[in-house]
PDB file of C-alpha atoms in Angstrom:
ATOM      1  CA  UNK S1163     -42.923  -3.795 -13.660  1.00 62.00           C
ATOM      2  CA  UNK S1164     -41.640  -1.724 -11.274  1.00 66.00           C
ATOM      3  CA  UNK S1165     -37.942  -1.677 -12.229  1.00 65.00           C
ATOM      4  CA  UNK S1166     -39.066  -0.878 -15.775  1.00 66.00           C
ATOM      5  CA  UNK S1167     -41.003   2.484 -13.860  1.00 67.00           C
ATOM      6  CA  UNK S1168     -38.167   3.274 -11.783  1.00 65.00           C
ATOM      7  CA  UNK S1169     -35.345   3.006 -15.022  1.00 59.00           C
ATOM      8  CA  UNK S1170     -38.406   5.366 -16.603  1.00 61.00           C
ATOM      9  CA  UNK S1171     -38.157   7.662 -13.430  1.00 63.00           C
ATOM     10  CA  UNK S1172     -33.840   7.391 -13.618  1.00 51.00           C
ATOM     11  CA  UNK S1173     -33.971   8.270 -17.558  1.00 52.00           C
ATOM     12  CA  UNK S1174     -36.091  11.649 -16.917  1.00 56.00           C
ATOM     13  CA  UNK S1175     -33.755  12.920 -14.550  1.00 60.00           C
ATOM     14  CA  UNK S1176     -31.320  11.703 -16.065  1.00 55.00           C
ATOM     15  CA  UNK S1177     -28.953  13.788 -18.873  1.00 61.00           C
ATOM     16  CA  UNK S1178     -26.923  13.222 -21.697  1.00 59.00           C
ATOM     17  CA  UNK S1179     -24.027  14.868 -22.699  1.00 57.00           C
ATOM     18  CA  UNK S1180     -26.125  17.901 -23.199  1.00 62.00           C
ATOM     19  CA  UNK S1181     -26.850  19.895 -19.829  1.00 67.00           C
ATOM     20  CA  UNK S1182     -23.552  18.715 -17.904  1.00 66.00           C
ATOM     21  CA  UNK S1183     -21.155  21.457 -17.137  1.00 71.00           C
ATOM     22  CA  UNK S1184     -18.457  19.209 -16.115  1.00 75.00           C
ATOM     23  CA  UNK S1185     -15.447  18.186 -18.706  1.00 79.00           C
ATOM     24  CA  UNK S1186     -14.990  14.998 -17.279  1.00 78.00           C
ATOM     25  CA  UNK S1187     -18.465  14.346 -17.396  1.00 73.00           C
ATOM     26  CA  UNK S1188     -19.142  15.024 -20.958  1.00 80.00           C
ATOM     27  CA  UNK S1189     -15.533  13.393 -22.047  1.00 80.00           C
ATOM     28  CA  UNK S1190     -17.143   9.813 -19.887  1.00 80.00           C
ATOM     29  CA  UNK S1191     -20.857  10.691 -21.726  1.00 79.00           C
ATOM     30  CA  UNK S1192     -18.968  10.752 -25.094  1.00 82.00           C
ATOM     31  CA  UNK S1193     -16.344   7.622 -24.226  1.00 82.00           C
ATOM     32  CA  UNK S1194     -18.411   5.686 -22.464  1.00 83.00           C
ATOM     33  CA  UNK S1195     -21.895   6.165 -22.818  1.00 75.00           C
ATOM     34  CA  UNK S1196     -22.073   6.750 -26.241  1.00 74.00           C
ATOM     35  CA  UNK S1197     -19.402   4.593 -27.686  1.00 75.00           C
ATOM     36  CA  UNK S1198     -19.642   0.887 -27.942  1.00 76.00           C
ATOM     37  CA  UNK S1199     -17.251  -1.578 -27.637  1.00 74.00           C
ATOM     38  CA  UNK S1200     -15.307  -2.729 -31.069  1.00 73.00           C
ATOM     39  CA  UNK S1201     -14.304  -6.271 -29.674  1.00 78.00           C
ATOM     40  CA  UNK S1202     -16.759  -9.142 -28.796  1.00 80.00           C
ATOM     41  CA  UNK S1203     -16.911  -9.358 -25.212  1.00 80.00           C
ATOM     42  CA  UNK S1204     -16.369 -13.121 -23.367  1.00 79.00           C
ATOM     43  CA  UNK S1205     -19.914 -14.207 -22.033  1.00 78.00           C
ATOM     44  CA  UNK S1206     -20.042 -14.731 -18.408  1.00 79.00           C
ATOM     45  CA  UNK S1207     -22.952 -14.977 -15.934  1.00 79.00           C
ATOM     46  CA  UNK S1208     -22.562 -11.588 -13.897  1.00 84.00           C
ATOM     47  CA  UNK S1209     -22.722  -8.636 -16.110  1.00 88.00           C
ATOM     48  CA  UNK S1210     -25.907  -8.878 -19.937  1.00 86.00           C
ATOM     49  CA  UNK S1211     -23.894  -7.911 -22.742  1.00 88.00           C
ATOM     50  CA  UNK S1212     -24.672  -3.905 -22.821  1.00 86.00           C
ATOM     51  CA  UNK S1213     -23.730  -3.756 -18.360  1.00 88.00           C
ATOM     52  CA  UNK S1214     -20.271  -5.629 -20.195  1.00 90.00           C
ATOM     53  CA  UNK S1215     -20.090  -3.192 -23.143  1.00 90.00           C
ATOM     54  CA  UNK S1216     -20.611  -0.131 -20.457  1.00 90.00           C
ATOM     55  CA  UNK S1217     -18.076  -1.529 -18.222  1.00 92.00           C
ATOM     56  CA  UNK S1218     -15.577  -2.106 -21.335  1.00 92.00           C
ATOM     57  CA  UNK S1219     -15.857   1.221 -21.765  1.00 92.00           C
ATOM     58  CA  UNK S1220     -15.659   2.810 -18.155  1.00 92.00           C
ATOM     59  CA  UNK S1221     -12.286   0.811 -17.699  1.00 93.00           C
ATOM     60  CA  UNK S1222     -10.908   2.231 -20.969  1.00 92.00           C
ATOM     61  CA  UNK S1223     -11.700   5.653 -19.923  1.00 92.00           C
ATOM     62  CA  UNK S1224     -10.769   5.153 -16.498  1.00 92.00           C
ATOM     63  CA  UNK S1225      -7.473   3.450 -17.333  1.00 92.00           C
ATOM     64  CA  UNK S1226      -6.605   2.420 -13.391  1.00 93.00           C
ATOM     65  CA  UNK S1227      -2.803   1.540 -12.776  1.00 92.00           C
ATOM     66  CA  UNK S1228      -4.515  -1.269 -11.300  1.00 93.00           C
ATOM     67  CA  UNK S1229      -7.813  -3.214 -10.909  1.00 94.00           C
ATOM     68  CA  UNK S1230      -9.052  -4.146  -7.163  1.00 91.00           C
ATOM     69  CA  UNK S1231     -12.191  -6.133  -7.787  1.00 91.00           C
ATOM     70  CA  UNK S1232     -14.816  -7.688  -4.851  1.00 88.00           C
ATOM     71  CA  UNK S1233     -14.077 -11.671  -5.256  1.00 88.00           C
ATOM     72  CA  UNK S1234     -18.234 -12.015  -6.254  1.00 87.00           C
ATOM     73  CA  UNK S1235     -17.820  -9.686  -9.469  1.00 90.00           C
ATOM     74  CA  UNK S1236     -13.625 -10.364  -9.812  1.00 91.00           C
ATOM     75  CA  UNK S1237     -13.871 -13.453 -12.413  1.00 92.00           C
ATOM     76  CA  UNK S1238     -16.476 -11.322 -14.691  1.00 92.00           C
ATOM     77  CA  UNK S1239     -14.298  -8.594 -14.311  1.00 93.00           C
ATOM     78  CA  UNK S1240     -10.925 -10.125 -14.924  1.00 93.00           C
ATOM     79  CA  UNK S1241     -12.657 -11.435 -18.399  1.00 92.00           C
ATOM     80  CA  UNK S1242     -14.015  -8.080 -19.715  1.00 92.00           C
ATOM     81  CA  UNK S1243     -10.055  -5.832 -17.903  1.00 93.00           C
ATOM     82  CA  UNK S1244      -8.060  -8.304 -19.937  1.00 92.00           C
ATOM     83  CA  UNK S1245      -9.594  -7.111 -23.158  1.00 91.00           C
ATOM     84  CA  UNK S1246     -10.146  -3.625 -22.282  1.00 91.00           C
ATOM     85  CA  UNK S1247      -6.578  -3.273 -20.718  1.00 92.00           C
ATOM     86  CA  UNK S1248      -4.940  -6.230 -21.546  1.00 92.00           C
ATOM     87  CA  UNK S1249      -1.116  -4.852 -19.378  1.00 95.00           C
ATOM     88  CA  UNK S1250      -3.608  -3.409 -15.974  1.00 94.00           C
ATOM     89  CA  UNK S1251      -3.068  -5.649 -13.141  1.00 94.00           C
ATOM     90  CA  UNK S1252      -6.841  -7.713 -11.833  1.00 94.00           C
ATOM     91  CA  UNK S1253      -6.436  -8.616  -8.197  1.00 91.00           C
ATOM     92  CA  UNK S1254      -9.013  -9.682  -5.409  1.00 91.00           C
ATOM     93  CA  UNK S1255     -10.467  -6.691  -3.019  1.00 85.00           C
ATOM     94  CA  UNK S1256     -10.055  -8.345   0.675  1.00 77.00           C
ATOM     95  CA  UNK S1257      -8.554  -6.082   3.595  1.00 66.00           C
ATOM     96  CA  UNK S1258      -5.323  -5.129   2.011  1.00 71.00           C
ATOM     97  CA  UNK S1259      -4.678  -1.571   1.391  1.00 76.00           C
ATOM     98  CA  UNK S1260      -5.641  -0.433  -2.378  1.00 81.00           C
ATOM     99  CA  UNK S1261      -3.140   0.855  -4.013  1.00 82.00           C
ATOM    100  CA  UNK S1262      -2.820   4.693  -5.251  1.00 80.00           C
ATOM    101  CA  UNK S1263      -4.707   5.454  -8.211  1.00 83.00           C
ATOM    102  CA  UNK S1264      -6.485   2.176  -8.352  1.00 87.00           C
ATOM    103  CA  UNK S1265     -10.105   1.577  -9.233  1.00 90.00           C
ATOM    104  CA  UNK S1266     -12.176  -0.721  -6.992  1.00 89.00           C
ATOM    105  CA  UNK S1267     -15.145  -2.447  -8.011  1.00 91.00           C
ATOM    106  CA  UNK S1268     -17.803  -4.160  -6.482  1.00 87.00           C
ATOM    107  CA  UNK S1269     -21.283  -4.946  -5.540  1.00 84.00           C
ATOM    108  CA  UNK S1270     -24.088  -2.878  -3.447  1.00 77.00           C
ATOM    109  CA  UNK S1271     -24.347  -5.137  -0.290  1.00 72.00           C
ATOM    110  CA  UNK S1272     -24.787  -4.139   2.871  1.00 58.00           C
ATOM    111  CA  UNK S1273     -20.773  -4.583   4.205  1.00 60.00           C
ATOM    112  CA  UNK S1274     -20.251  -2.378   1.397  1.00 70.00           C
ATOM    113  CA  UNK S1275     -20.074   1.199   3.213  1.00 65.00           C
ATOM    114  CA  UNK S1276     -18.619  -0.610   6.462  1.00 70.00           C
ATOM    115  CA  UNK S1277     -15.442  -1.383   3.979  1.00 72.00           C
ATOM    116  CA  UNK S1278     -15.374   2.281   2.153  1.00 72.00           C
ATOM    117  CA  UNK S1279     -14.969   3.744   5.854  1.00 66.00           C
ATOM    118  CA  UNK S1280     -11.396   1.993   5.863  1.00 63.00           C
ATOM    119  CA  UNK S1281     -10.132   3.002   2.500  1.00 65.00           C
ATOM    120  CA  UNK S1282      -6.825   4.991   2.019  1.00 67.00           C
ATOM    121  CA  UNK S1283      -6.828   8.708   1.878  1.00 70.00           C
ATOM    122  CA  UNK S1284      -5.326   9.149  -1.482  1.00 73.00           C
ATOM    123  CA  UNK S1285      -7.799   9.848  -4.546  1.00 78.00           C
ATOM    124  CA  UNK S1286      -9.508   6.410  -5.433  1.00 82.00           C
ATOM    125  CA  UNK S1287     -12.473   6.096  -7.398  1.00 88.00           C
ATOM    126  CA  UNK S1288     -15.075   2.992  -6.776  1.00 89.00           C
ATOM    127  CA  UNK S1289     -17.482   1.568  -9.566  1.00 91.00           C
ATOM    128  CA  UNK S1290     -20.863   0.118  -7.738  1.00 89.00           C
ATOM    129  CA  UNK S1291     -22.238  -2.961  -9.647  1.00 89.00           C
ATOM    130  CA  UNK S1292     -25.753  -2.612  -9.806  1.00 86.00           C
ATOM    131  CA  UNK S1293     -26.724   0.138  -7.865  1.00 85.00           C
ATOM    132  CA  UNK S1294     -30.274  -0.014  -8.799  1.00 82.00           C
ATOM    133  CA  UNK S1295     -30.837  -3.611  -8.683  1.00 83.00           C
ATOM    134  CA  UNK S1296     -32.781  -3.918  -5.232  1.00 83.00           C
ATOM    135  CA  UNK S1297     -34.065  -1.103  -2.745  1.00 84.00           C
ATOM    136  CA  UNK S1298     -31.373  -2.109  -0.696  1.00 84.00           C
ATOM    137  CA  UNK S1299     -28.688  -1.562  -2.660  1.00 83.00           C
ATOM    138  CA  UNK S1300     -29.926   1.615  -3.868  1.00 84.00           C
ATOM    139  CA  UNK S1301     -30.358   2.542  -0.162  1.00 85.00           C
ATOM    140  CA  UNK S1302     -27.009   1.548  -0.283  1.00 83.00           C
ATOM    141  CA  UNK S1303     -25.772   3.914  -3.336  1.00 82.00           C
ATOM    142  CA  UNK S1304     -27.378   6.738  -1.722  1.00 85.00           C
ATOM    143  CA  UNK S1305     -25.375   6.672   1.257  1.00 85.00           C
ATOM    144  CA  UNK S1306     -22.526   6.202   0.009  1.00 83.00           C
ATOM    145  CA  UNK S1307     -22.702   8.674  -2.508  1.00 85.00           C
ATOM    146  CA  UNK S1308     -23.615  11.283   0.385  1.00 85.00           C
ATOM    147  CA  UNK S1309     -20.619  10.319   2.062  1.00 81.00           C
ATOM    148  CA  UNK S1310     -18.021  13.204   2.630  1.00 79.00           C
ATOM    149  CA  UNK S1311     -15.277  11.975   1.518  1.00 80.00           C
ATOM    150  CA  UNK S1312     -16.850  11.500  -2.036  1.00 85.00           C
ATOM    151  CA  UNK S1313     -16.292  14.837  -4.347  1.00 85.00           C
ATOM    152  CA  UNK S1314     -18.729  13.130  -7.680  1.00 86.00           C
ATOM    153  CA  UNK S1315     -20.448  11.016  -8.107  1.00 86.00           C
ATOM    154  CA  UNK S1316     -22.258   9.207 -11.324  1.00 88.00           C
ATOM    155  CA  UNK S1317     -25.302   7.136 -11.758  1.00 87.00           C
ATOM    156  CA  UNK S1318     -25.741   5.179 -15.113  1.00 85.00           C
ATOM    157  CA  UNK S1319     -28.279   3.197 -13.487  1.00 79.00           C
ATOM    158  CA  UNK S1320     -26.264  -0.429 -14.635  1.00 85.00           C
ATOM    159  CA  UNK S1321     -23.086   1.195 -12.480  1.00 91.00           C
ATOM    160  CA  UNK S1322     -22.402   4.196 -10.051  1.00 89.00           C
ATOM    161  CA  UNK S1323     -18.835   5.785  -9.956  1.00 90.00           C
ATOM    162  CA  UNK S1324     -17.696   7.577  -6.932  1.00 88.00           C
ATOM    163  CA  UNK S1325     -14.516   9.456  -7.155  1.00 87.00           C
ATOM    164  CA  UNK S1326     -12.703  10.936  -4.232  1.00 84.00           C
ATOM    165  CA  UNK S1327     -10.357  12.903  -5.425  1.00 79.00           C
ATOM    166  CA  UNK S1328      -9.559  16.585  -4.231  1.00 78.00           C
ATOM    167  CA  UNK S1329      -8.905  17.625  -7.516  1.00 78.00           C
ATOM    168  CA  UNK S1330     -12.745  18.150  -7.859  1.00 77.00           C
ATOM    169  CA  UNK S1331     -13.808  21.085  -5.264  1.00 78.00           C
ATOM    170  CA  UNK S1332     -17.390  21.380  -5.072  1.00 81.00           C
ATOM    171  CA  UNK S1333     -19.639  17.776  -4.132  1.00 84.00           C
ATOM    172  CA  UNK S1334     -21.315  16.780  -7.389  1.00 84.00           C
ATOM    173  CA  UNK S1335     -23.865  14.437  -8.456  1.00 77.00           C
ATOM    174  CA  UNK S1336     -24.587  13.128 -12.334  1.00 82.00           C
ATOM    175  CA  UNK S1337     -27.466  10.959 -13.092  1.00 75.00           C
ATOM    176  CA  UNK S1338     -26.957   9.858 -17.053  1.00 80.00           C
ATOM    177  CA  UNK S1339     -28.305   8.004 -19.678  1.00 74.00           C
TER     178      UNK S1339
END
């Protein structure tokens, strides 16, 4: 009951493409949020079917040179990046240096920002499994999000996308439904 209040809270502040003064903002409302996937997606354990469709359509949009995924969410992930981007490059996120213009992904657990202290300078951009699924990890999302070296930052309540990239000036923060 109180994750259906707090999704309630998420979709009033929340906004649609509508009320967003950012291009790349509106171009991910209109690619990912409002478009659905046109292939059936495999059915695996971590991700329902619309967190898979959303995800689908994030790495589509995204389109990463490569893939660096956390080994608890890399298998689901492998399954839905081999349809989405069938020639991108799924590999295991340990303590090797991620690549340039990669996109990590992974879960909100408490190692998390310990690990995002020791990523690479270049512009990287990190997609937060279930940001919203516990207090902790949302305690989690928050601080991360506030972190310096992140420019935006969106919340889609199933995933959060942090992108650190100089190319954006000001620090900005989306919440969208």
């Amino acid at each position: 009951m109180k994750r259906i209040l707090q999704y309630g809270r998420h979709l009033l502040r929340a906004r649609g493409r509508h009320g967003t003064h950012s291009p790349f903002v509106y171009a991910f409302v209109e690619q990912v949020m409002r478009a659905r996937p046109q292939v059936a997606l495999p059915q695996q354990d971590r991700f329902r079917p619309k967190e898979a469709g959303l995800l689908y359509q994030t790495l589509r949009y995204l389109s990463p040179r490569v893939i660096c995924a956390d080994p608890a969410v890399l298998d689901a992930v492998a399954a839905i990046a081999t349809q989405a981007l069938p020639d991108v490059p799924v590999q295991a996120w340990t303590s090797e240096p991620v690549p340039p213009q990669a996109l990590l992904i992974c879960n909100a657990d408490d190692v998390l920002p310990d690990r995002l202290q020791h990523l690479p300078d270049h512009p990287l951009k990190v997609l937060l499994a279930g940001p919203h699924e516990h207090k902790a990890a949302e305690s989690i999302w928050m601080r991360v999000a506030a972190s310096a070296s992140v420019k935006m930052s969106i919340d889609y309540w199933y995933f959060g996308l942090l992108v650190s990239d100089p190319a954006f000036k000001a620090k900005q923060h989306f919440r969208l439904r």
